[in-house]
mmCIF file of C-alpha atoms in Angstrom:
data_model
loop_
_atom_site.group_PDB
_atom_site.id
_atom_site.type_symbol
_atom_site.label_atom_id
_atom_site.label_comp_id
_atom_site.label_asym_id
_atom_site.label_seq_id
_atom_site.Cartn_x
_atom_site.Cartn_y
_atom_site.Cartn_z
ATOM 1 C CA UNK Q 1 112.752 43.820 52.858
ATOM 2 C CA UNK Q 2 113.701 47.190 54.213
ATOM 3 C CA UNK Q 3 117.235 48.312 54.487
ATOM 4 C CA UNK Q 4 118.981 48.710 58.152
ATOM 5 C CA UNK Q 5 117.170 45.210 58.939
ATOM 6 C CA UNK Q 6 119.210 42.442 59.896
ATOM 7 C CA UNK Q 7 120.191 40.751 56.701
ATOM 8 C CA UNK Q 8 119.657 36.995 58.243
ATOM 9 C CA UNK Q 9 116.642 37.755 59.657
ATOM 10 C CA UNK Q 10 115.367 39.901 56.492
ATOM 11 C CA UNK Q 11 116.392 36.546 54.423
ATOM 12 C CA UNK Q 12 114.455 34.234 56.704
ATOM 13 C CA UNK Q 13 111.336 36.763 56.566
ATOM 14 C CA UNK Q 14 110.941 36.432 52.716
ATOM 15 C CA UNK Q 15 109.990 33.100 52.820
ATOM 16 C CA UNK Q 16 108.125 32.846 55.797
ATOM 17 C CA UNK Q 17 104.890 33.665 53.993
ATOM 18 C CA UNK Q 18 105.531 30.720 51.105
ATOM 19 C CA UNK Q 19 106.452 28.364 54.097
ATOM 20 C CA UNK Q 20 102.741 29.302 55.643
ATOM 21 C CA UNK Q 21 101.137 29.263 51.786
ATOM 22 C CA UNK Q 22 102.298 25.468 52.066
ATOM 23 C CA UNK Q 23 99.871 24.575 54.407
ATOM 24 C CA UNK Q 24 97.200 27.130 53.832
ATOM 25 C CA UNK Q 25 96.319 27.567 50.163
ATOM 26 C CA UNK Q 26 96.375 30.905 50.307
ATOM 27 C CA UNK Q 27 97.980 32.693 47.592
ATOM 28 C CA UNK Q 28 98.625 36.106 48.980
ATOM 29 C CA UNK Q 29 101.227 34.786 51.343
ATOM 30 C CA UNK Q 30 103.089 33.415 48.493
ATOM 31 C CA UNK Q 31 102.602 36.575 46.210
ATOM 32 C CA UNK Q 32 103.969 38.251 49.651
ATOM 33 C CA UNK Q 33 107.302 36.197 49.264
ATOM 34 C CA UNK Q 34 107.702 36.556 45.525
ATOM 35 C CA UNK Q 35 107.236 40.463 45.765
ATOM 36 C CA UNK Q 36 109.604 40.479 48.966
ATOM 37 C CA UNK Q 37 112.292 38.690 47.090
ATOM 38 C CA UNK Q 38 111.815 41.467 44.337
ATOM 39 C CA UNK Q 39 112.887 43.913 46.799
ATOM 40 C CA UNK Q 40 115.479 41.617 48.393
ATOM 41 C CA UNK Q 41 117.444 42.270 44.708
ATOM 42 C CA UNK Q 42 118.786 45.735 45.782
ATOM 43 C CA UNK Q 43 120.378 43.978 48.689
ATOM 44 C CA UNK Q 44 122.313 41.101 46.987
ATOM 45 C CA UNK Q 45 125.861 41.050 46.456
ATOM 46 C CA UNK Q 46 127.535 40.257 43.555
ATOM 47 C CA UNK Q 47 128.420 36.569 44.764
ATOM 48 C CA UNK Q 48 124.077 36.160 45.621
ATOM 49 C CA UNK Q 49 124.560 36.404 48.957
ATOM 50 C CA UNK Q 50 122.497 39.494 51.122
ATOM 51 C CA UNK Q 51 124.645 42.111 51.899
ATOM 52 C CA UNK Q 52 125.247 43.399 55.597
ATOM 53 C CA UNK Q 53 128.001 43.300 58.288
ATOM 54 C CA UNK Q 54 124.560 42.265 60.334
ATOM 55 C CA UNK Q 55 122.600 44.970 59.128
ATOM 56 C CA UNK Q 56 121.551 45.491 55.442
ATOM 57 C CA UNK Q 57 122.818 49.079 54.927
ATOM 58 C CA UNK Q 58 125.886 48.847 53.129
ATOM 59 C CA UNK Q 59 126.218 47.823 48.910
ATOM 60 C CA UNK Q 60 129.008 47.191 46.999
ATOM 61 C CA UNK Q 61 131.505 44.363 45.946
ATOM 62 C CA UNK Q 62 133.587 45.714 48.791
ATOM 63 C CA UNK Q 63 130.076 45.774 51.596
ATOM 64 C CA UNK Q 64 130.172 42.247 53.706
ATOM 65 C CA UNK Q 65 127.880 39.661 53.988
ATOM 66 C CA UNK Q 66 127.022 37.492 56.877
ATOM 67 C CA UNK Q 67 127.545 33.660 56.208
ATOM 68 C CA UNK Q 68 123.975 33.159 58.192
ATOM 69 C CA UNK Q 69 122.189 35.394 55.571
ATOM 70 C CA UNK Q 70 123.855 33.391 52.706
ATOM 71 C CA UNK Q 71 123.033 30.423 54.095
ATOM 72 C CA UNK Q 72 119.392 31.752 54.863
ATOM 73 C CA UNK Q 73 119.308 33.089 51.192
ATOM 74 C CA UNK Q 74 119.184 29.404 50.030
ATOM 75 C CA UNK Q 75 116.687 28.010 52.058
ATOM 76 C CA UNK Q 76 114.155 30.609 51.237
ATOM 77 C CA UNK Q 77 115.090 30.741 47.823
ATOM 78 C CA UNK Q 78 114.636 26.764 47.991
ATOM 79 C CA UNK Q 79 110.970 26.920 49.355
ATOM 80 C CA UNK Q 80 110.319 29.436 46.574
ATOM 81 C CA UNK Q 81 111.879 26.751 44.146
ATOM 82 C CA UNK Q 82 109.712 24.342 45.650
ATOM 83 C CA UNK Q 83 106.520 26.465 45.787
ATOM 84 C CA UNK Q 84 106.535 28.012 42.107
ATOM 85 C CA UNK Q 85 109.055 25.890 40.080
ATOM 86 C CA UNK Q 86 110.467 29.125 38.902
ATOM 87 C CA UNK Q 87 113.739 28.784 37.445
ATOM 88 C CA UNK Q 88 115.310 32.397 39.238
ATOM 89 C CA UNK Q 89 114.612 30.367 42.591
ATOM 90 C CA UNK Q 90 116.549 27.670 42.056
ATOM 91 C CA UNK Q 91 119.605 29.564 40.180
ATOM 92 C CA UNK Q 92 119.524 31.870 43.109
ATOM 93 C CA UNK Q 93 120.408 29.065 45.048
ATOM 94 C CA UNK Q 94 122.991 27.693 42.916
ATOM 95 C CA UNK Q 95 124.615 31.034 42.906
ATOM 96 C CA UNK Q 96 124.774 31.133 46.729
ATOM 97 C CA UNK Q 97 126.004 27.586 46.907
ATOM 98 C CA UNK Q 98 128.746 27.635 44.301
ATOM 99 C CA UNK Q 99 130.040 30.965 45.151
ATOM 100 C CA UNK Q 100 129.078 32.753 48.278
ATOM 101 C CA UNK Q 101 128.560 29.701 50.391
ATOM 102 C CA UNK Q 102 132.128 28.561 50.263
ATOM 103 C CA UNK Q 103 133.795 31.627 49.974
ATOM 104 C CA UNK Q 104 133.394 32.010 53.614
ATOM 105 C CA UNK Q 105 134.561 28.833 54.219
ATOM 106 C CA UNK Q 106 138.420 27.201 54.764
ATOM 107 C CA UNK Q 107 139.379 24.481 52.168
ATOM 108 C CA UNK Q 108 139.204 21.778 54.494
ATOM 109 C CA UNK Q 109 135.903 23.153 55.504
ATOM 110 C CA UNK Q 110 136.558 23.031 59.513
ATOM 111 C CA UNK Q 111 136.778 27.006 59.762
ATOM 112 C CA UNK Q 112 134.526 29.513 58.666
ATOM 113 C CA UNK Q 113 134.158 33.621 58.283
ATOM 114 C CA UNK Q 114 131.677 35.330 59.950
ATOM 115 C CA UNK Q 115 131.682 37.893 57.245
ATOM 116 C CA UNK Q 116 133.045 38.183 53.941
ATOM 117 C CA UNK Q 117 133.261 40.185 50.909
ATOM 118 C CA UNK Q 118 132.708 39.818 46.851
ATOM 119 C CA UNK Q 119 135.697 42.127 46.814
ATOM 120 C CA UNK Q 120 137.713 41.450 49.890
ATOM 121 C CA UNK Q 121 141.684 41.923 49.219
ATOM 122 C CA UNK Q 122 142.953 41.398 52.825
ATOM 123 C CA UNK Q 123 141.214 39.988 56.278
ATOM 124 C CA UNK Q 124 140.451 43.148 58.075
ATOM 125 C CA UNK Q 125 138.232 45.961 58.629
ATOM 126 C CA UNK Q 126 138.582 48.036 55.685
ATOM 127 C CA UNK Q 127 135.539 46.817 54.248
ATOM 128 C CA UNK Q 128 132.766 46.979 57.090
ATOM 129 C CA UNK Q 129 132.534 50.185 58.466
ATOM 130 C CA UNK Q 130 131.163 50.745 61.671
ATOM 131 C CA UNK Q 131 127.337 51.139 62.275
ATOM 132 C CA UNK Q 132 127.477 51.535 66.002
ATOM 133 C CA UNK Q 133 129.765 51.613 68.913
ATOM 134 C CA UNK Q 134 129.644 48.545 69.813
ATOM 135 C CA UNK Q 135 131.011 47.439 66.008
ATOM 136 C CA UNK Q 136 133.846 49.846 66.780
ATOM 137 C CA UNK Q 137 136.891 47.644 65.745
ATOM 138 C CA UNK Q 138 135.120 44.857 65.098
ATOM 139 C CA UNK Q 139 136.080 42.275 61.825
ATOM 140 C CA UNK Q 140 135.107 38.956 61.744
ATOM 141 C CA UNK Q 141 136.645 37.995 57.906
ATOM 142 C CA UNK Q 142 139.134 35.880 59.440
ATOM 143 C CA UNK Q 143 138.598 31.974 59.459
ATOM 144 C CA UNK Q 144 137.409 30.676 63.406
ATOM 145 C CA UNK Q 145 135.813 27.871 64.760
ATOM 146 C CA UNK Q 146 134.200 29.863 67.615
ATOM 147 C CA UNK Q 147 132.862 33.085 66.187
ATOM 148 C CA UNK Q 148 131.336 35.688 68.564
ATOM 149 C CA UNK Q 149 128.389 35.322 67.956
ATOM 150 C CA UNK Q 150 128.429 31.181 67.395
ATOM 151 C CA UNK Q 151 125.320 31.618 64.680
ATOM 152 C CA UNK Q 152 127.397 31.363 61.774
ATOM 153 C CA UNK Q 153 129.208 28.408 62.735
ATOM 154 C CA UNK Q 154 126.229 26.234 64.215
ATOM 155 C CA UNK Q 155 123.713 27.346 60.749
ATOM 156 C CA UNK Q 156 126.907 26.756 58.021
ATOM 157 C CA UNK Q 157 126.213 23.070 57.849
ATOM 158 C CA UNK Q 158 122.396 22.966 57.360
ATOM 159 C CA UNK Q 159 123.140 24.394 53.927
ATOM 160 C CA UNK Q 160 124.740 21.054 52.042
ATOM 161 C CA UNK Q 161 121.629 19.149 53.013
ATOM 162 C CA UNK Q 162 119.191 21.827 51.843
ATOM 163 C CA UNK Q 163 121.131 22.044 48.735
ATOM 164 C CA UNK Q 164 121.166 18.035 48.158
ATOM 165 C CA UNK Q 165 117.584 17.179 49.073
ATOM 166 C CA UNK Q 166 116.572 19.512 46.503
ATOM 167 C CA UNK Q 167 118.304 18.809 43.764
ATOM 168 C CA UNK Q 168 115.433 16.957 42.413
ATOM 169 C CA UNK Q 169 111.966 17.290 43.148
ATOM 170 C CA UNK Q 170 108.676 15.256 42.260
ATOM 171 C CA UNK Q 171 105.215 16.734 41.226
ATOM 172 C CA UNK Q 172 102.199 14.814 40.182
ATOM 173 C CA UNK Q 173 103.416 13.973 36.730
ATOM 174 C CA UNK Q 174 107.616 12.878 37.152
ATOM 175 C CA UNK Q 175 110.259 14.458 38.629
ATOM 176 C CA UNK Q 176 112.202 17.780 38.088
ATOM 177 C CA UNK Q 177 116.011 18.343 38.016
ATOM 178 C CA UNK Q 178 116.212 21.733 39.935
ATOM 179 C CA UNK Q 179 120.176 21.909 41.112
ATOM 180 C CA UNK Q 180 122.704 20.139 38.580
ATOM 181 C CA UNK Q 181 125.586 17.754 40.280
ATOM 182 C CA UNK Q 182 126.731 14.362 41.113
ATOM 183 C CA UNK Q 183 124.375 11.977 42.804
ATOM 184 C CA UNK Q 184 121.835 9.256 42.346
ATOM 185 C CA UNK Q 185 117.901 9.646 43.446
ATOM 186 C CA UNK Q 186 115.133 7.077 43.691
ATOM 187 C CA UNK Q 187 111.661 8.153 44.159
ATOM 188 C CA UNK Q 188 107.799 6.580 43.460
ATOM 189 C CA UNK Q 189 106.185 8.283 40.714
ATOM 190 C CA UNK Q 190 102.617 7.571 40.481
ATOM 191 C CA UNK Q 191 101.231 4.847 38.222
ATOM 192 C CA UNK Q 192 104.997 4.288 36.253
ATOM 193 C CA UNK Q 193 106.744 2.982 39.781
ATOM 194 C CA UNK Q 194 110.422 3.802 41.792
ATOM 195 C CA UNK Q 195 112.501 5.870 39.284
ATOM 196 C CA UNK Q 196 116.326 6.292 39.808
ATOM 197 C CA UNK Q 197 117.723 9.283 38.493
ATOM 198 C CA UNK Q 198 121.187 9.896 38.048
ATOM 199 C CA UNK Q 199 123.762 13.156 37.313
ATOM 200 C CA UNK Q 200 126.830 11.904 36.351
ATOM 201 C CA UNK Q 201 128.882 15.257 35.957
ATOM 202 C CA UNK Q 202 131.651 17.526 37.699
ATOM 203 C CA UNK Q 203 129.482 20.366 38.160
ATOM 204 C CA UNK Q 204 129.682 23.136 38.575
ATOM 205 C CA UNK Q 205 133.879 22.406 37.357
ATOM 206 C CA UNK Q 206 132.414 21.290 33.827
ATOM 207 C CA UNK Q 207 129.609 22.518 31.974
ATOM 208 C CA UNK Q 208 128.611 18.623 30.708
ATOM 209 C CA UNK Q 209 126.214 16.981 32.506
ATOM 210 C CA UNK Q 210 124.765 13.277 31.896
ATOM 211 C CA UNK Q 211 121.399 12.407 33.511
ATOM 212 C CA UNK Q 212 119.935 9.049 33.464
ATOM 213 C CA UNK Q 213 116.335 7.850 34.474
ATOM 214 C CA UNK Q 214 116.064 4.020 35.182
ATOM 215 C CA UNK Q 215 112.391 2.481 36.066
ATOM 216 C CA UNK Q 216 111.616 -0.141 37.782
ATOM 217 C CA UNK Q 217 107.552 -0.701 36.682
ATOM 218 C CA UNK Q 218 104.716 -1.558 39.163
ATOM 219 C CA UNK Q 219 104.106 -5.427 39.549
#
């Protein structure tokens, strides 16, 4: 992670190496993603998301972030959820998806901001200083369909299914609750059978959530 990257891409690159670790075995690539997403830290806004109006070089509850890189932020920090079953990974994501996620989003969820801000007090360009001339002028806080670029707006959605297919996940011996919320999951567990788990809970709007396991056993 090395600052004046592009924050997207820098988020993407993190995981990368777990991704590959998946199918190879080998554990350096993963200890390359967990020690990447050490570094990734000093880069984080206060909302979770990576800071950078494109490029990581500004911090600060008042520096942007990119709605890709938030959106990028989850997925990686979902692989590493995935790969390790560390806690941080998958709180990392809630943070992002409970805070920074829809933050740059309208409440009827059509519109989106390219950037936004922990700390933003009005829609303009106060807060993202210019880092070359073709920036000059340039704010993209305010809520669009069509962005320039379109990134933002075509990569938003693929964060809700991320989010929901892992909010539980299944290992040799049961299965894990990683993200809390509503739903209702069935999986096959080995020798016990399908399993149906259930949240029942308003989350993150109330702190009390209700899980429920039914079984169905093997014939």
């Amino acid at each position: 992670a090395c600052s004046g990257r592009h924050n997207v891409c820098e988020s993407e690159d993190v995981g990368m190496p777990a991704m590959i670790y998946e199918y190879t075995g080998d554990k350096k690539l993963l200890r390359a993603s967990e020690a990447a997403w050490e570094m990734m830290q000093t880069h984080l806004s206060p909302d979770g998301s990576p800071l950078g109006n494109e490029l990581l070089l500004h911090r600060g509850p008042r520096a942007s972030t990119e709605h890709c890189g938030a959106v990028e932020w989850m997925i990686t920090n979902q692989v590493l959820t995935r790969m390790t079953g560390e806690v941080k990974y998958a709180d990392a994501v809630e943070r992002v998806f409970f805070t920074a996620y829809p933050a740059a989003k309208s409440p009827d969820g059509l519109f989106i901001a390219y950037l936004h801000a922990a700390n933003q007090l009005v829609a303009t360009e106060w807060n993202i200083p210019p880092w070359n001339d073709h920036d000059k002028g340039w704010s993209s806080h305010f809520f669009s369909t069509a962005h320039d670029p379109l990134c933002c707006n075509a990569n938003g959605p693929r964060a809700i299914p991320h989010f929901v297919a892992g909010m539980a996940m299944r290992d040799s011996t049961g299965l894990t609750v990683m993200h809390y919320g509503p739903c209702k999951i069935s999986a096959d567990i080995a020798n016990i059978g399908n399993v149906t788990l259930r949240q029942d809970t308003a989350y993150p709007f109330e702190d009390s959530v209700r899980i429920s396991l039914e079984e169905a056993p093997l014939d």
